[in-house]
Amino acid sequence: GVTFRFLAPTNVTAVWPSRGPWTGGSLVTVTGNEFMWSEQLACVFAVNGTAAAAATAMVVPVSRFVSAQRVECVSPMLAAELQTFDAATSFVGKARVHVSNNGGVDYGSNRTAAAQAAYANDDGNSNALFWYTATAQVVGVSPARGSEFGGTLVNVSVANFSYDAAWSRCRFGGADEGLVVPVARFDAAARVVQ
């Protein structure tokens, strides 16, 4: 005979980091409960529709199963038609993050297909939201030189920058060998990072 297994609904309580670039690629730790390891374990990034596109559920495989309460996934790219730029925050979209034990067919709770589509895009638990940011751009740097021993306060004029004291950083040098330091201060009105 055929065996059908009933699973408890998953529940996501938090995602970290809670934001990343629209291009995707952020390693996101998802916490909650009722996650069950299998080849079908997946994260679902559910995005509200826009004038250009219907609501979308982007399903990505779990990168790492840590426990029934924690998994890691890589955020998918947010398609251009799903983006809506907010100049005040530099966010271009948000997704409610879910975990699915069956490859994205069901997630969150036992609901009808129509109710699940509405649930996928409900803001509900704000701790389960992943915010997509625009690509930050450096517009200018002042001063252009400083001491080789460090300590020079550098003003970096930016566009499309979403500041968060917990994770905003400046990189000096190349991507592989550069020095990364925390942002000391951000002047939102002037769009200047120090």
Coordinates of C-alpha atoms in Angstrom, one line a residue:
G1 CA 0.0 0.0 0.0
V2 CA 0.8 3.6 -0.2
T3 CA 1.9 5.5 3.0
F4 CA 0.9 9.1 3.6
R5 CA 2.6 10.9 6.5
F6 CA 0.9 13.7 8.4
L7 CA 3.3 16.4 9.7
A8 CA 2.8 19.1 12.2
P9 CA 2.8 22.6 10.6
T10 CA 6.0 24.5 10.8
N11 CA 6.3 27.8 12.5
V12 CA 9.0 30.5 11.9
T13 CA 9.7 32.8 14.9
A14 CA 12.7 34.7 13.6
V15 CA 15.2 35.2 10.7
W16 CA 18.7 36.6 10.9
P17 CA 19.9 38.7 9.3
S18 CA 16.6 40.3 8.5
R19 CA 17.8 42.1 5.4
G20 CA 20.0 41.6 2.4
P21 CA 20.6 42.7 -1.2
W22 CA 17.9 42.3 -3.8
T23 CA 20.5 40.2 -5.7
G24 CA 20.1 37.4 -3.1
G25 CA 22.9 35.3 -1.8
S26 CA 22.5 36.2 1.9
L27 CA 22.9 33.2 4.3
V28 CA 19.8 33.5 6.5
T29 CA 19.3 31.6 9.8
V30 CA 15.7 30.7 10.3
T31 CA 14.5 29.7 13.8
G32 CA 11.1 28.2 14.8
N33 CA 9.8 24.7 15.3
E34 CA 8.6 21.5 13.6
F35 CA 11.4 21.5 11.0
M36 CA 12.1 17.9 9.9
W37 CA 15.2 17.0 7.9
S38 CA 14.6 15.5 4.5
E39 CA 15.6 16.2 0.9
Q40 CA 12.4 18.2 0.6
L41 CA 13.1 20.6 3.5
A42 CA 12.9 24.1 2.0
C43 CA 12.7 27.8 2.9
V44 CA 9.9 29.8 1.2
F45 CA 10.3 33.5 0.6
A46 CA 6.8 34.7 0.0
V47 CA 6.6 38.2 -1.6
N48 CA 3.5 40.3 -2.0
G49 CA 2.4 41.2 -5.5
T50 CA 3.0 44.5 -7.2
A51 CA 1.3 46.3 -10.1
A52 CA 3.7 44.4 -12.4
A53 CA 3.5 40.9 -10.9
A54 CA 1.4 38.6 -8.8
A55 CA 2.3 37.4 -5.4
T56 CA 5.2 34.9 -5.6
A57 CA 6.5 32.2 -3.3
M58 CA 10.2 31.6 -4.0
V59 CA 11.2 28.1 -2.8
V60 CA 14.9 27.4 -2.0
P61 CA 16.4 24.3 -0.5
V62 CA 17.7 24.4 3.0
S63 CA 21.5 24.9 2.9
R64 CA 22.0 23.5 6.4
F65 CA 19.8 21.6 8.8
V66 CA 20.9 22.5 12.4
S67 CA 18.0 21.2 14.4
A68 CA 14.2 20.9 14.4
Q69 CA 14.3 24.6 15.6
R70 CA 17.0 26.0 13.2
V71 CA 17.9 25.9 9.6
E72 CA 20.0 28.0 7.2
C73 CA 18.9 29.1 3.7
V74 CA 20.4 31.3 1.0
S75 CA 18.0 34.2 0.1
P76 CA 16.8 34.1 -3.5
M77 CA 17.1 37.1 -5.9
L78 CA 14.1 39.4 -5.9
A79 CA 12.9 39.8 -9.5
A80 CA 12.7 43.4 -10.8
E81 CA 8.9 43.2 -11.3
L82 CA 8.5 42.5 -7.6
Q83 CA 10.6 45.5 -6.5
T84 CA 9.1 48.7 -5.2
F85 CA 11.8 51.2 -4.1
D86 CA 11.4 53.1 -0.9
A87 CA 13.9 56.0 -0.9
A88 CA 13.5 56.6 2.9
T89 CA 14.8 53.1 3.8
S90 CA 16.4 51.9 0.5
F91 CA 14.3 48.7 0.8
V92 CA 13.0 47.4 -2.5
G93 CA 10.8 44.6 -1.2
K94 CA 10.1 42.2 1.7
A95 CA 9.4 38.5 2.0
R96 CA 7.7 36.6 4.7
V97 CA 10.0 33.6 5.4
H98 CA 8.5 30.1 5.9
V99 CA 9.9 26.6 6.2
S100 CA 8.3 23.7 4.3
N101 CA 8.8 20.1 5.1
N102 CA 7.6 19.0 1.7
G103 CA 9.4 21.2 -0.9
G104 CA 7.2 24.3 -0.7
V105 CA 3.9 22.6 -1.2
D106 CA 2.7 23.4 2.3
Y107 CA 4.1 25.8 4.8
G108 CA 3.1 27.6 8.0
S109 CA -0.2 25.9 8.9
N110 CA -2.9 23.6 7.7
R111 CA -5.0 25.8 5.4
T112 CA -6.8 25.5 2.1
A113 CA -4.8 26.5 -1.0
A114 CA -6.6 29.9 -1.2
A115 CA -6.1 30.6 2.5
Q116 CA -2.4 29.5 2.2
A117 CA -1.8 32.0 -0.6
A118 CA -3.2 34.8 1.5
Y119 CA -1.2 33.6 4.6
A120 CA 2.0 33.5 2.6
N121 CA 1.8 37.3 2.1
D122 CA 0.4 38.3 5.5
D123 CA 3.0 40.3 7.4
G124 CA 1.9 38.5 10.6
N125 CA 5.1 37.9 12.7
S126 CA 7.4 40.8 11.7
N127 CA 10.3 38.7 13.1
A128 CA 9.8 36.4 10.1
L129 CA 10.2 39.1 7.5
F130 CA 13.3 39.4 5.3
W131 CA 13.8 42.9 3.7
Y132 CA 15.4 43.3 0.4
T133 CA 17.7 46.3 0.0
A134 CA 18.8 48.3 -3.0
T135 CA 22.5 48.0 -4.0
A136 CA 24.4 50.6 -2.0
Q137 CA 26.5 53.0 -4.1
V138 CA 29.4 55.1 -3.0
V139 CA 29.1 58.6 -4.5
G140 CA 32.1 60.3 -2.9
V141 CA 34.8 59.9 -0.2
S142 CA 36.4 62.7 1.9
P143 CA 39.2 63.0 2.6
A144 CA 40.7 60.9 -0.2
R145 CA 43.8 60.1 1.9
G146 CA 44.7 59.3 5.4
S147 CA 47.4 58.0 7.7
E148 CA 48.7 54.5 7.0
F149 CA 48.3 53.8 10.7
G150 CA 44.5 54.4 10.5
G151 CA 42.4 56.7 12.7
T152 CA 41.3 59.0 9.9
L153 CA 37.5 59.8 10.1
V154 CA 36.3 59.2 6.5
N155 CA 33.0 60.7 5.2
V156 CA 31.5 58.4 2.6
S157 CA 28.6 59.9 0.6
V158 CA 26.2 57.1 -0.3
A159 CA 23.0 56.4 -2.3
N160 CA 20.6 53.5 -1.7
F161 CA 22.1 52.7 1.7
S162 CA 20.1 51.0 4.4
Y163 CA 21.7 51.7 7.7
D164 CA 21.5 49.3 10.6
A165 CA 23.9 49.7 13.6
A166 CA 24.1 46.0 14.1
W167 CA 25.4 45.1 10.6
S168 CA 26.4 48.2 8.5
R169 CA 30.1 48.1 7.6
C170 CA 32.6 50.0 5.4
R171 CA 35.2 48.1 3.4
F172 CA 38.6 49.7 2.6
G173 CA 40.5 47.9 -0.2
G174 CA 39.5 45.0 -2.4
A175 CA 36.8 42.4 -1.7
D176 CA 39.4 39.7 -0.8
E177 CA 42.1 41.6 1.1
G178 CA 40.2 44.7 2.3
L179 CA 39.7 45.9 5.8
V180 CA 36.1 45.9 7.1
V181 CA 35.2 48.3 9.9
P182 CA 31.8 49.1 11.6
V183 CA 30.1 52.4 10.6
A184 CA 30.8 54.9 13.3
R185 CA 27.9 57.2 12.4
F186 CA 25.3 57.7 9.8
D187 CA 23.8 61.0 8.9
A188 CA 20.5 60.1 7.2
A189 CA 19.7 63.6 6.0
A190 CA 23.1 64.1 4.3
R191 CA 23.4 60.4 3.3
V192 CA 26.9 60.3 4.8
V193 CA 28.5 57.4 6.5
Q194 CA 31.5 57.9 8.8

